[in-house]
Amino acid sequence: PNSSERNGSFWFQITHSYTFSYAQKFDKTQTYAYSLRLTLEKLLVKSVLFVCLGNICRSPTAEGIFRSKIKTKGFKIRHDSAGLTNWHEGHPPYEPMKNTCEQHGYNISDLRARIIKKEDYRDFDWILAMDDQNIDELKNIYPSDPENKIRKITSFIDGSLNRINVPDPYYTGDYEASLNLIEQAVEAFLNQIFE
Ligand code: 4NP
């Protein structure tokens, strides 16, 4: 084959290389824009991390409820969830928990478990735990909490539920009860931070 058969027509080469370099430039600009957006978001947008033991039941439920509610209200708050163990690292939410969420209109099937990191304290404005055991574990990881970021999620609820632990449905089997309490706590948290 001659060179033009081998490499395509002159016009193809011109347009192709133009498209290619343009795409590369566009890509780079997008990457810069994206990292700038992330930096600005970290500075300007508040953020919350939901924490539980395994990160497959309570904290993904809390995140799922939270993201649905802020979407409805039109608020922008960064959110994530994490576990205090690596037992389920990379796993989707536990099937019965996921199904209970679905029955209440919350789809959490895209969430994946991860273990909490040292940097999470810096990267989030609130770290909301499910029970006293979680709080104790968090105090081991972050021996001081100068910004008072670490709270039990139910502490935002007014009245008698204020100090209650969110029962671990992995052990109790009552997914409905845990979801209902988490839903109340998330509502109360949102009311408090936007009052
Ligand atoms: P979670 O529940 O902390 O609400 O995700 C648990 C899930 C799994 C286990 C414990 C708690 N586990 O022992 O595997």
mmCIF file with all atom_site columns, C-alpha atoms and ligand atoms in Angstrom:
data_model
loop_
_atom_site.group_PDB
_atom_site.id
_atom_site.type_symbol
_atom_site.label_atom_id
_atom_site.label_alt_id
_atom_site.label_comp_id
_atom_site.label_asym_id
_atom_site.label_entity_id
_atom_site.label_seq_id
_atom_site.pdbx_PDB_ins_code
_atom_site.Cartn_x
_atom_site.Cartn_y
_atom_site.Cartn_z
_atom_site.occupancy
_atom_site.B_iso_or_equiv
_atom_site.pdbx_formal_charge
_atom_site.auth_seq_id
_atom_site.auth_comp_id
_atom_site.auth_asym_id
_atom_site.auth_atom_id
_atom_site.pdbx_PDB_model_num
ATOM   1   C CA . PRO A 1 1   ? 0.000   0.000  0.000  1.00 0.00 ? 1   PRO A CA 1
ATOM   2   C CA . ASN A 1 2   ? 1.082   3.545  -0.706 1.00 0.00 ? 2   ASN A CA 1
ATOM   3   C CA . SER A 1 3   ? 1.290   6.007  2.126  1.00 0.00 ? 3   SER A CA 1
ATOM   4   C CA . SER A 1 4   ? -2.136  7.507  1.602  1.00 0.00 ? 4   SER A CA 1
ATOM   5   C CA . GLU A 1 5   ? -3.811  4.078  1.702  1.00 0.00 ? 5   GLU A CA 1
ATOM   6   C CA . ARG A 1 6   ? -1.818  3.166  4.757  1.00 0.00 ? 6   ARG A CA 1
ATOM   7   C CA . ASN A 1 7   ? -2.579  6.259  6.754  1.00 0.00 ? 7   ASN A CA 1
ATOM   8   C CA . GLY A 1 8   ? -5.906  7.400  5.382  1.00 0.00 ? 8   GLY A CA 1
ATOM   9   C CA . SER A 1 9   ? -6.549  10.468 3.246  1.00 0.00 ? 9   SER A CA 1
ATOM   10  C CA . PHE A 1 10  ? -4.822  13.767 3.809  1.00 0.00 ? 10  PHE A CA 1
ATOM   11  C CA . TRP A 1 11  ? -8.103  15.314 4.937  1.00 0.00 ? 11  TRP A CA 1
ATOM   12  C CA . PHE A 1 12  ? -8.781  12.481 7.293  1.00 0.00 ? 12  PHE A CA 1
ATOM   13  C CA . GLN A 1 13  ? -5.396  12.972 8.887  1.00 0.00 ? 13  GLN A CA 1
ATOM   14  C CA . ILE A 1 14  ? -5.850  16.714 9.201  1.00 0.00 ? 14  ILE A CA 1
ATOM   15  C CA . THR A 1 15  ? -9.326  16.538 10.653 1.00 0.00 ? 15  THR A CA 1
ATOM   16  C CA . HIS A 1 16  ? -8.519  13.566 12.809 1.00 0.00 ? 16  HIS A CA 1
ATOM   17  C CA . SER A 1 17  ? -5.415  15.105 14.337 1.00 0.00 ? 17  SER A CA 1
ATOM   18  C CA . TYR A 1 18  ? -7.299  18.378 14.824 1.00 0.00 ? 18  TYR A CA 1
ATOM   19  C CA . THR A 1 19  ? -10.130 16.579 16.549 1.00 0.00 ? 19  THR A CA 1
ATOM   20  C CA . PHE A 1 20  ? -7.691  14.616 18.626 1.00 0.00 ? 20  PHE A CA 1
ATOM   21  C CA . SER A 1 21  ? -5.664  17.582 19.861 1.00 0.00 ? 21  SER A CA 1
ATOM   22  C CA . TYR A 1 22  ? -8.844  19.578 20.432 1.00 0.00 ? 22  TYR A CA 1
ATOM   23  C CA . ALA A 1 23  ? -10.257 16.706 22.458 1.00 0.00 ? 23  ALA A CA 1
ATOM   24  C CA . GLN A 1 24  ? -7.063  16.525 24.477 1.00 0.00 ? 24  GLN A CA 1
ATOM   25  C CA . LYS A 1 25  ? -7.147  20.250 25.212 1.00 0.00 ? 25  LYS A CA 1
ATOM   26  C CA . PHE A 1 26  ? -10.805 20.078 26.115 1.00 0.00 ? 26  PHE A CA 1
ATOM   27  C CA . ASP A 1 27  ? -10.039 17.145 28.371 1.00 0.00 ? 27  ASP A CA 1
ATOM   28  C CA . LYS A 1 28  ? -7.317  19.067 30.154 1.00 0.00 ? 28  LYS A CA 1
ATOM   29  C CA . THR A 1 29  ? -9.513  22.131 30.584 1.00 0.00 ? 29  THR A CA 1
ATOM   30  C CA . GLN A 1 30  ? -12.233 19.888 31.978 1.00 0.00 ? 30  GLN A CA 1
ATOM   31  C CA . THR A 1 31  ? -9.764  18.302 34.389 1.00 0.00 ? 31  THR A CA 1
ATOM   32  C CA . TYR A 1 32  ? -8.621  21.740 35.605 1.00 0.00 ? 32  TYR A CA 1
ATOM   33  C CA . ALA A 1 33  ? -12.217 22.900 35.917 1.00 0.00 ? 33  ALA A CA 1
ATOM   34  C CA . TYR A 1 34  ? -13.092 19.774 37.832 1.00 0.00 ? 34  TYR A CA 1
ATOM   35  C CA . SER A 1 35  ? -10.227 20.051 40.330 1.00 0.00 ? 35  SER A CA 1
ATOM   36  C CA . LEU A 1 36  ? -10.977 23.753 40.763 1.00 0.00 ? 36  LEU A CA 1
ATOM   37  C CA . ARG A 1 37  ? -14.589 22.868 41.425 1.00 0.00 ? 37  ARG A CA 1
ATOM   38  C CA . LEU A 1 38  ? -13.550 20.264 44.003 1.00 0.00 ? 38  LEU A CA 1
ATOM   39  C CA . THR A 1 39  ? -11.270 22.759 45.746 1.00 0.00 ? 39  THR A CA 1
ATOM   40  C CA . LEU A 1 40  ? -13.963 25.436 45.795 1.00 0.00 ? 40  LEU A CA 1
ATOM   41  C CA . GLU A 1 41  ? -16.557 22.935 46.966 1.00 0.00 ? 41  GLU A CA 1
ATOM   42  C CA . LYS A 1 42  ? -14.324 21.892 49.836 1.00 0.00 ? 42  LYS A CA 1
ATOM   43  C CA . LEU A 1 43  ? -14.056 25.532 50.865 1.00 0.00 ? 43  LEU A CA 1
ATOM   44  C CA . LEU A 1 44  ? -17.618 26.616 50.275 1.00 0.00 ? 44  LEU A CA 1
ATOM   45  C CA . VAL A 1 45  ? -19.916 23.608 50.489 1.00 0.00 ? 45  VAL A CA 1
ATOM   46  C CA . LYS A 1 46  ? -20.585 22.021 53.857 1.00 0.00 ? 46  LYS A CA 1
ATOM   47  C CA . SER A 1 47  ? -20.062 18.309 54.175 1.00 0.00 ? 47  SER A CA 1
ATOM   48  C CA . VAL A 1 48  ? -21.244 15.399 56.300 1.00 0.00 ? 48  VAL A CA 1
ATOM   49  C CA . LEU A 1 49  ? -19.898 11.898 56.848 1.00 0.00 ? 49  LEU A CA 1
ATOM   50  C CA . PHE A 1 50  ? -22.234 9.224  58.226 1.00 0.00 ? 50  PHE A CA 1
ATOM   51  C CA . VAL A 1 51  ? -20.476 6.509  60.219 1.00 0.00 ? 51  VAL A CA 1
ATOM   52  C CA . CYS A 1 52  ? -21.439 3.081  61.562 1.00 0.00 ? 52  CYS A CA 1
ATOM   53  C CA . LEU A 1 53  ? -19.712 -0.218 62.277 1.00 0.00 ? 53  LEU A CA 1
ATOM   54  C CA . GLY A 1 54  ? -19.890 -2.088 58.973 1.00 0.00 ? 54  GLY A CA 1
ATOM   55  C CA . ASN A 1 55  ? -21.026 0.637  56.527 1.00 0.00 ? 55  ASN A CA 1
ATOM   56  C CA . ILE A 1 56  ? -23.576 -1.711 54.960 1.00 0.00 ? 56  ILE A CA 1
ATOM   57  C CA . CYS A 1 57  ? -26.719 -0.948 57.020 1.00 0.00 ? 57  CYS A CA 1
ATOM   58  C CA . ARG A 1 58  ? -27.156 2.230  59.045 1.00 0.00 ? 58  ARG A CA 1
ATOM   59  C CA . SER A 1 59  ? -24.708 4.738  57.572 1.00 0.00 ? 59  SER A CA 1
ATOM   60  C CA . PRO A 1 60  ? -25.547 4.042  53.896 1.00 0.00 ? 60  PRO A CA 1
ATOM   61  C CA . THR A 1 61  ? -29.218 4.336  54.888 1.00 0.00 ? 61  THR A CA 1
ATOM   62  C CA . ALA A 1 62  ? -28.498 7.686  56.531 1.00 0.00 ? 62  ALA A CA 1
ATOM   63  C CA . GLU A 1 63  ? -26.612 8.882  53.449 1.00 0.00 ? 63  GLU A CA 1
ATOM   64  C CA . GLY A 1 64  ? -29.373 7.677  51.116 1.00 0.00 ? 64  GLY A CA 1
ATOM   65  C CA . ILE A 1 65  ? -32.077 9.445  53.114 1.00 0.00 ? 65  ILE A CA 1
ATOM   66  C CA . PHE A 1 66  ? -29.927 12.559 53.456 1.00 0.00 ? 66  PHE A CA 1
ATOM   67  C CA . ARG A 1 67  ? -29.137 12.876 49.749 1.00 0.00 ? 67  ARG A CA 1
ATOM   68  C CA . SER A 1 68  ? -32.751 12.369 48.820 1.00 0.00 ? 68  SER A CA 1
ATOM   69  C CA . LYS A 1 69  ? -33.923 15.063 51.253 1.00 0.00 ? 69  LYS A CA 1
ATOM   70  C CA . ILE A 1 70  ? -31.345 17.670 50.250 1.00 0.00 ? 70  ILE A CA 1
ATOM   71  C CA . LYS A 1 71  ? -32.150 17.035 46.603 1.00 0.00 ? 71  LYS A CA 1
ATOM   72  C CA . THR A 1 72  ? -35.833 17.706 47.289 1.00 0.00 ? 72  THR A CA 1
ATOM   73  C CA . LYS A 1 73  ? -35.001 20.845 49.263 1.00 0.00 ? 73  LYS A CA 1
ATOM   74  C CA . GLY A 1 74  ? -32.451 22.039 46.679 1.00 0.00 ? 74  GLY A CA 1
ATOM   75  C CA . PHE A 1 75  ? -29.542 22.200 49.148 1.00 0.00 ? 75  PHE A CA 1
ATOM   76  C CA . LYS A 1 76  ? -25.954 21.411 48.204 1.00 0.00 ? 76  LYS A CA 1
ATOM   77  C CA . ILE A 1 77  ? -24.069 19.538 50.900 1.00 0.00 ? 77  ILE A CA 1
ATOM   78  C CA . ARG A 1 78  ? -21.288 17.036 50.214 1.00 0.00 ? 78  ARG A CA 1
ATOM   79  C CA . HIS A 1 79  ? -21.984 13.627 51.755 1.00 0.00 ? 79  HIS A CA 1
ATOM   80  C CA . ASP A 1 80  ? -20.422 10.217 52.203 1.00 0.00 ? 80  ASP A CA 1
ATOM   81  C CA . SER A 1 81  ? -20.539 7.290  54.601 1.00 0.00 ? 81  SER A CA 1
ATOM   82  C CA . ALA A 1 82  ? -17.871 5.068  56.134 1.00 0.00 ? 82  ALA A CA 1
ATOM   83  C CA . GLY A 1 83  ? -17.452 2.129  58.473 1.00 0.00 ? 83  GLY A CA 1
ATOM   84  C CA . LEU A 1 84  ? -15.268 1.693  61.525 1.00 0.00 ? 84  LEU A CA 1
ATOM   85  C CA . THR A 1 85  ? -14.194 -1.740 60.242 1.00 0.00 ? 85  THR A CA 1
ATOM   86  C CA . ASN A 1 86  ? -13.009 -3.057 56.895 1.00 0.00 ? 86  ASN A CA 1
ATOM   87  C CA . TRP A 1 87  ? -15.290 -6.093 57.170 1.00 0.00 ? 87  TRP A CA 1
ATOM   88  C CA . HIS A 1 88  ? -17.361 -5.117 54.142 1.00 0.00 ? 88  HIS A CA 1
ATOM   89  C CA . GLU A 1 89  ? -14.932 -2.895 52.212 1.00 0.00 ? 89  GLU A CA 1
ATOM   90  C CA . GLY A 1 90  ? -16.227 -2.406 48.657 1.00 0.00 ? 90  GLY A CA 1
ATOM   91  C CA . HIS A 1 91  ? -19.513 -4.206 49.320 1.00 0.00 ? 91  HIS A CA 1
ATOM   92  C CA . PRO A 1 92  ? -22.943 -2.801 48.427 1.00 0.00 ? 92  PRO A CA 1
ATOM   93  C CA . PRO A 1 93  ? -25.468 -2.225 51.234 1.00 0.00 ? 93  PRO A CA 1
ATOM   94  C CA . TYR A 1 94  ? -26.793 -5.350 52.930 1.00 0.00 ? 94  TYR A CA 1
ATOM   95  C CA . GLU A 1 95  ? -29.682 -6.772 50.903 1.00 0.00 ? 95  GLU A CA 1
ATOM   96  C CA . PRO A 1 96  ? -32.487 -6.548 53.531 1.00 0.00 ? 96  PRO A CA 1
ATOM   97  C CA . MET A 1 97  ? -31.440 -2.990 54.451 1.00 0.00 ? 97  MET A CA 1
ATOM   98  C CA . LYS A 1 98  ? -31.323 -1.996 50.781 1.00 0.00 ? 98  LYS A CA 1
ATOM   99  C CA . ASN A 1 99  ? -34.796 -3.485 50.222 1.00 0.00 ? 99  ASN A CA 1
ATOM   100 C CA . THR A 1 100 ? -36.263 -1.686 53.236 1.00 0.00 ? 100 THR A CA 1
ATOM   101 C CA . CYS A 1 101 ? -34.800 1.594  51.935 1.00 0.00 ? 101 CYS A CA 1
ATOM   102 C CA . GLU A 1 102 ? -36.307 0.885  48.531 1.00 0.00 ? 102 GLU A CA 1
ATOM   103 C CA . GLN A 1 103 ? -39.760 0.328  50.112 1.00 0.00 ? 103 GLN A CA 1
ATOM   104 C CA . HIS A 1 104 ? -39.453 3.809  51.611 1.00 0.00 ? 104 HIS A CA 1
ATOM   105 C CA . GLY A 1 105 ? -38.409 5.389  48.322 1.00 0.00 ? 105 GLY A CA 1
ATOM   106 C CA . TYR A 1 106 ? -34.659 5.522  48.918 1.00 0.00 ? 106 TYR A CA 1
ATOM   107 C CA . ASN A 1 107 ? -32.414 3.787  46.407 1.00 0.00 ? 107 ASN A CA 1
ATOM   108 C CA . ILE A 1 108 ? -29.020 3.083  47.990 1.00 0.00 ? 108 ILE A CA 1
ATOM   109 C CA . SER A 1 109 ? -27.845 0.303  45.664 1.00 0.00 ? 109 SER A CA 1
ATOM   110 C CA . ASP A 1 110 ? -25.014 2.431  44.214 1.00 0.00 ? 110 ASP A CA 1
ATOM   111 C CA . LEU A 1 111 ? -23.291 2.954  47.588 1.00 0.00 ? 111 LEU A CA 1
ATOM   112 C CA . ARG A 1 112 ? -20.164 0.953  48.487 1.00 0.00 ? 112 ARG A CA 1
ATOM   113 C CA . ALA A 1 113 ? -18.618 0.370  51.898 1.00 0.00 ? 113 ALA A CA 1
ATOM   114 C CA . ARG A 1 114 ? -15.296 1.889  52.861 1.00 0.00 ? 114 ARG A CA 1
ATOM   115 C CA . ILE A 1 115 ? -13.350 2.174  56.081 1.00 0.00 ? 115 ILE A CA 1
ATOM   116 C CA . ILE A 1 116 ? -12.995 5.553  57.790 1.00 0.00 ? 116 ILE A CA 1
ATOM   117 C CA . LYS A 1 117 ? -9.698  7.418  57.162 1.00 0.00 ? 117 LYS A CA 1
ATOM   118 C CA . LYS A 1 118 ? -7.594  9.778  59.254 1.00 0.00 ? 118 LYS A CA 1
ATOM   119 C CA . GLU A 1 119 ? -8.191  12.603 56.714 1.00 0.00 ? 119 GLU A CA 1
ATOM   120 C CA . ASP A 1 120 ? -11.961 12.320 57.067 1.00 0.00 ? 120 ASP A CA 1
ATOM   121 C CA . TYR A 1 121 ? -11.772 14.567 60.118 1.00 0.00 ? 121 TYR A CA 1
ATOM   122 C CA . ARG A 1 122 ? -10.260 17.340 58.008 1.00 0.00 ? 122 ARG A CA 1
ATOM   123 C CA . ASP A 1 123 ? -12.471 16.696 54.990 1.00 0.00 ? 123 ASP A CA 1
ATOM   124 C CA . PHE A 1 124 ? -15.911 16.767 56.621 1.00 0.00 ? 124 PHE A CA 1
ATOM   125 C CA . ASP A 1 125 ? -17.733 19.371 58.709 1.00 0.00 ? 125 ASP A CA 1
ATOM   126 C CA . TRP A 1 126 ? -19.874 16.834 60.553 1.00 0.00 ? 126 TRP A CA 1
ATOM   127 C CA . ILE A 1 127 ? -19.136 13.216 61.422 1.00 0.00 ? 127 ILE A CA 1
ATOM   128 C CA . LEU A 1 128 ? -22.406 11.611 62.486 1.00 0.00 ? 128 LEU A CA 1
ATOM   129 C CA . ALA A 1 129 ? -22.279 8.271  64.274 1.00 0.00 ? 129 ALA A CA 1
ATOM   130 C CA . MET A 1 130 ? -25.088 5.825  65.001 1.00 0.00 ? 130 MET A CA 1
ATOM   131 C CA . ASP A 1 131 ? -24.401 4.736  68.595 1.00 0.00 ? 131 ASP A CA 1
ATOM   132 C CA . ASP A 1 132 ? -22.178 5.220  71.656 1.00 0.00 ? 132 ASP A CA 1
ATOM   133 C CA . GLN A 1 133 ? -19.906 2.386  70.572 1.00 0.00 ? 133 GLN A CA 1
ATOM   134 C CA . ASN A 1 134 ? -19.255 4.228  67.270 1.00 0.00 ? 134 ASN A CA 1
ATOM   135 C CA . ILE A 1 135 ? -18.515 7.403  69.237 1.00 0.00 ? 135 ILE A CA 1
ATOM   136 C CA . ASP A 1 136 ? -15.980 5.572  71.426 1.00 0.00 ? 136 ASP A CA 1
ATOM   137 C CA . GLU A 1 137 ? -14.262 4.122  68.340 1.00 0.00 ? 137 GLU A CA 1
ATOM   138 C CA . LEU A 1 138 ? -14.186 7.558  66.725 1.00 0.00 ? 138 LEU A CA 1
ATOM   139 C CA . LYS A 1 139 ? -12.550 8.984  69.845 1.00 0.00 ? 139 LYS A CA 1
ATOM   140 C CA . ASN A 1 140 ? -9.782  6.385  69.441 1.00 0.00 ? 140 ASN A CA 1
ATOM   141 C CA . ILE A 1 141 ? -9.195  7.448  65.839 1.00 0.00 ? 141 ILE A CA 1
ATOM   142 C CA . TYR A 1 142 ? -9.529  11.187 66.517 1.00 0.00 ? 142 TYR A CA 1
ATOM   143 C CA . PRO A 1 143 ? -8.393  11.660 70.130 1.00 0.00 ? 143 PRO A CA 1
ATOM   144 C CA . SER A 1 144 ? -9.458  15.282 70.109 1.00 0.00 ? 144 SER A CA 1
ATOM   145 C CA . ASP A 1 145 ? -12.434 16.863 68.414 1.00 0.00 ? 145 ASP A CA 1
ATOM   146 C CA . PRO A 1 146 ? -11.558 20.567 68.538 1.00 0.00 ? 146 PRO A CA 1
ATOM   147 C CA . GLU A 1 147 ? -14.304 21.526 66.102 1.00 0.00 ? 147 GLU A CA 1
ATOM   148 C CA . ASN A 1 148 ? -17.004 19.433 67.775 1.00 0.00 ? 148 ASN A CA 1
ATOM   149 C CA . LYS A 1 149 ? -17.657 17.609 64.516 1.00 0.00 ? 149 LYS A CA 1
ATOM   150 C CA . ILE A 1 150 ? -18.334 14.203 66.015 1.00 0.00 ? 150 ILE A CA 1
ATOM   151 C CA . ARG A 1 151 ? -21.959 13.758 67.095 1.00 0.00 ? 151 ARG A CA 1
ATOM   152 C CA . LYS A 1 152 ? -24.428 10.980 67.548 1.00 0.00 ? 152 LYS A CA 1
ATOM   153 C CA . ILE A 1 153 ? -26.994 11.339 64.792 1.00 0.00 ? 153 ILE A CA 1
ATOM   154 C CA . THR A 1 154 ? -29.944 11.173 67.196 1.00 0.00 ? 154 THR A CA 1
ATOM   155 C CA . SER A 1 155 ? -28.595 14.124 69.201 1.00 0.00 ? 155 SER A CA 1
ATOM   156 C CA . PHE A 1 156 ? -30.330 16.472 66.749 1.00 0.00 ? 156 PHE A CA 1
ATOM   157 C CA . ILE A 1 157 ? -33.773 15.111 67.644 1.00 0.00 ? 157 ILE A CA 1
ATOM   158 C CA . ASP A 1 158 ? -35.746 17.106 70.211 1.00 0.00 ? 158 ASP A CA 1
ATOM   159 C CA . GLY A 1 159 ? -37.043 15.266 73.254 1.00 0.00 ? 159 GLY A CA 1
ATOM   160 C CA . SER A 1 160 ? -36.772 11.736 74.521 1.00 0.00 ? 160 SER A CA 1
ATOM   161 C CA . LEU A 1 161 ? -35.040 10.174 71.497 1.00 0.00 ? 161 LEU A CA 1
ATOM   162 C CA . ASN A 1 162 ? -32.172 12.603 71.943 1.00 0.00 ? 162 ASN A CA 1
ATOM   163 C CA . ARG A 1 163 ? -29.665 10.193 73.484 1.00 0.00 ? 163 ARG A CA 1
ATOM   164 C CA . ILE A 1 164 ? -30.889 6.946  71.978 1.00 0.00 ? 164 ILE A CA 1
ATOM   165 C CA . ASN A 1 165 ? -28.630 4.660  69.927 1.00 0.00 ? 165 ASN A CA 1
ATOM   166 C CA . VAL A 1 166 ? -29.669 3.662  66.412 1.00 0.00 ? 166 VAL A CA 1
ATOM   167 C CA . PRO A 1 167 ? -30.067 -0.118 66.880 1.00 0.00 ? 167 PRO A CA 1
ATOM   168 C CA . ASP A 1 168 ? -27.891 -2.205 64.589 1.00 0.00 ? 168 ASP A CA 1
ATOM   169 C CA . PRO A 1 169 ? -30.393 -3.996 62.345 1.00 0.00 ? 169 PRO A CA 1
ATOM   170 C CA . TYR A 1 170 ? -27.705 -6.473 61.315 1.00 0.00 ? 170 TYR A CA 1
ATOM   171 C CA . TYR A 1 171 ? -28.214 -7.911 64.800 1.00 0.00 ? 171 TYR A CA 1
ATOM   172 C CA . THR A 1 172 ? -31.787 -6.890 65.678 1.00 0.00 ? 172 THR A CA 1
ATOM   173 C CA . GLY A 1 173 ? -33.265 -7.815 62.282 1.00 0.00 ? 173 GLY A CA 1
ATOM   174 C CA . ASP A 1 174 ? -35.596 -4.792 62.554 1.00 0.00 ? 174 ASP A CA 1
ATOM   175 C CA . TYR A 1 175 ? -34.591 -2.765 59.490 1.00 0.00 ? 175 TYR A CA 1
ATOM   176 C CA . GLU A 1 176 ? -37.801 -0.771 59.573 1.00 0.00 ? 176 GLU A CA 1
ATOM   177 C CA . ALA A 1 177 ? -37.213 0.535  63.118 1.00 0.00 ? 177 ALA A CA 1
ATOM   178 C CA . SER A 1 178 ? -33.646 1.612  62.367 1.00 0.00 ? 178 SER A CA 1
ATOM   179 C CA . LEU A 1 179 ? -34.694 3.303  59.140 1.00 0.00 ? 179 LEU A CA 1
ATOM   180 C CA . ASN A 1 180 ? -37.499 5.230  60.846 1.00 0.00 ? 180 ASN A CA 1
ATOM   181 C CA . LEU A 1 181 ? -35.182 6.511  63.563 1.00 0.00 ? 181 LEU A CA 1
ATOM   182 C CA . ILE A 1 182 ? -32.487 7.469  61.039 1.00 0.00 ? 182 ILE A CA 1
ATOM   183 C CA . GLU A 1 183 ? -35.107 9.286  58.969 1.00 0.00 ? 183 GLU A CA 1
ATOM   184 C CA . GLN A 1 184 ? -36.188 11.327 62.012 1.00 0.00 ? 184 GLN A CA 1
ATOM   185 C CA . ALA A 1 185 ? -32.586 12.093 62.901 1.00 0.00 ? 185 ALA A CA 1
ATOM   186 C CA . VAL A 1 186 ? -31.714 13.226 59.372 1.00 0.00 ? 186 VAL A CA 1
ATOM   187 C CA . GLU A 1 187 ? -34.758 15.526 59.289 1.00 0.00 ? 187 GLU A CA 1
ATOM   188 C CA . ALA A 1 188 ? -33.774 16.983 62.660 1.00 0.00 ? 188 ALA A CA 1
ATOM   189 C CA . PHE A 1 189 ? -30.165 17.459 61.542 1.00 0.00 ? 189 PHE A CA 1
ATOM   190 C CA . LEU A 1 190 ? -31.291 19.291 58.399 1.00 0.00 ? 190 LEU A CA 1
ATOM   191 C CA . ASN A 1 191 ? -33.687 21.497 60.389 1.00 0.00 ? 191 ASN A CA 1
ATOM   192 C CA . GLN A 1 192 ? -30.928 22.399 62.794 1.00 0.00 ? 192 GLN A CA 1
ATOM   193 C CA . ILE A 1 193 ? -28.256 23.255 60.234 1.00 0.00 ? 193 ILE A CA 1
ATOM   194 C CA . PHE A 1 194 ? -30.666 25.285 58.106 1.00 0.00 ? 194 PHE A CA 1
ATOM   195 C CA . GLU A 1 195 ? -32.606 26.969 60.896 1.00 0.00 ? 195 GLU A CA 1
HETATM 196 P P1 . 4NP B 2 .   ? -23.905 -1.435 60.233 1.00 0.00 ? 1   4NP B P1 1
HETATM 197 O O1 . 4NP B 2 .   ? -24.299 -2.944 60.602 1.00 0.00 ? 1   4NP B O1 1
HETATM 198 O O2 . 4NP B 2 .   ? -22.824 -1.047 61.201 1.00 0.00 ? 1   4NP B O2 1
HETATM 199 O O3 . 4NP B 2 .   ? -25.159 -0.668 60.439 1.00 0.00 ? 1   4NP B O3 1
HETATM 200 O O4 . 4NP B 2 .   ? -23.442 -1.472 58.800 1.00 0.00 ? 1   4NP B O4 1
HETATM 201 C C1 . 4NP B 2 .   ? -23.418 -4.024 60.619 1.00 0.00 ? 1   4NP B C1 1
HETATM 202 C C2 . 4NP B 2 .   ? -23.197 -4.735 59.490 1.00 0.00 ? 1   4NP B C2 1
HETATM 203 C C3 . 4NP B 2 .   ? -22.356 -5.827 59.509 1.00 0.00 ? 1   4NP B C3 1
HETATM 204 C C4 . 4NP B 2 .   ? -21.761 -6.214 60.691 1.00 0.00 ? 1   4NP B C4 1
HETATM 205 C C5 . 4NP B 2 .   ? -21.992 -5.480 61.835 1.00 0.00 ? 1   4NP B C5 1
HETATM 206 C C6 . 4NP B 2 .   ? -22.806 -4.388 61.805 1.00 0.00 ? 1   4NP B C6 1
HETATM 207 N N1 . 4NP B 2 .   ? -20.943 -7.359 60.733 1.00 0.00 ? 1   4NP B N1 1
HETATM 208 O O5 . 4NP B 2 .   ? -20.632 -7.844 61.837 1.00 0.00 ? 1   4NP B O5 1
HETATM 209 O O6 . 4NP B 2 .   ? -20.569 -7.882 59.677 1.00 0.00 ? 1   4NP B O6 1
#
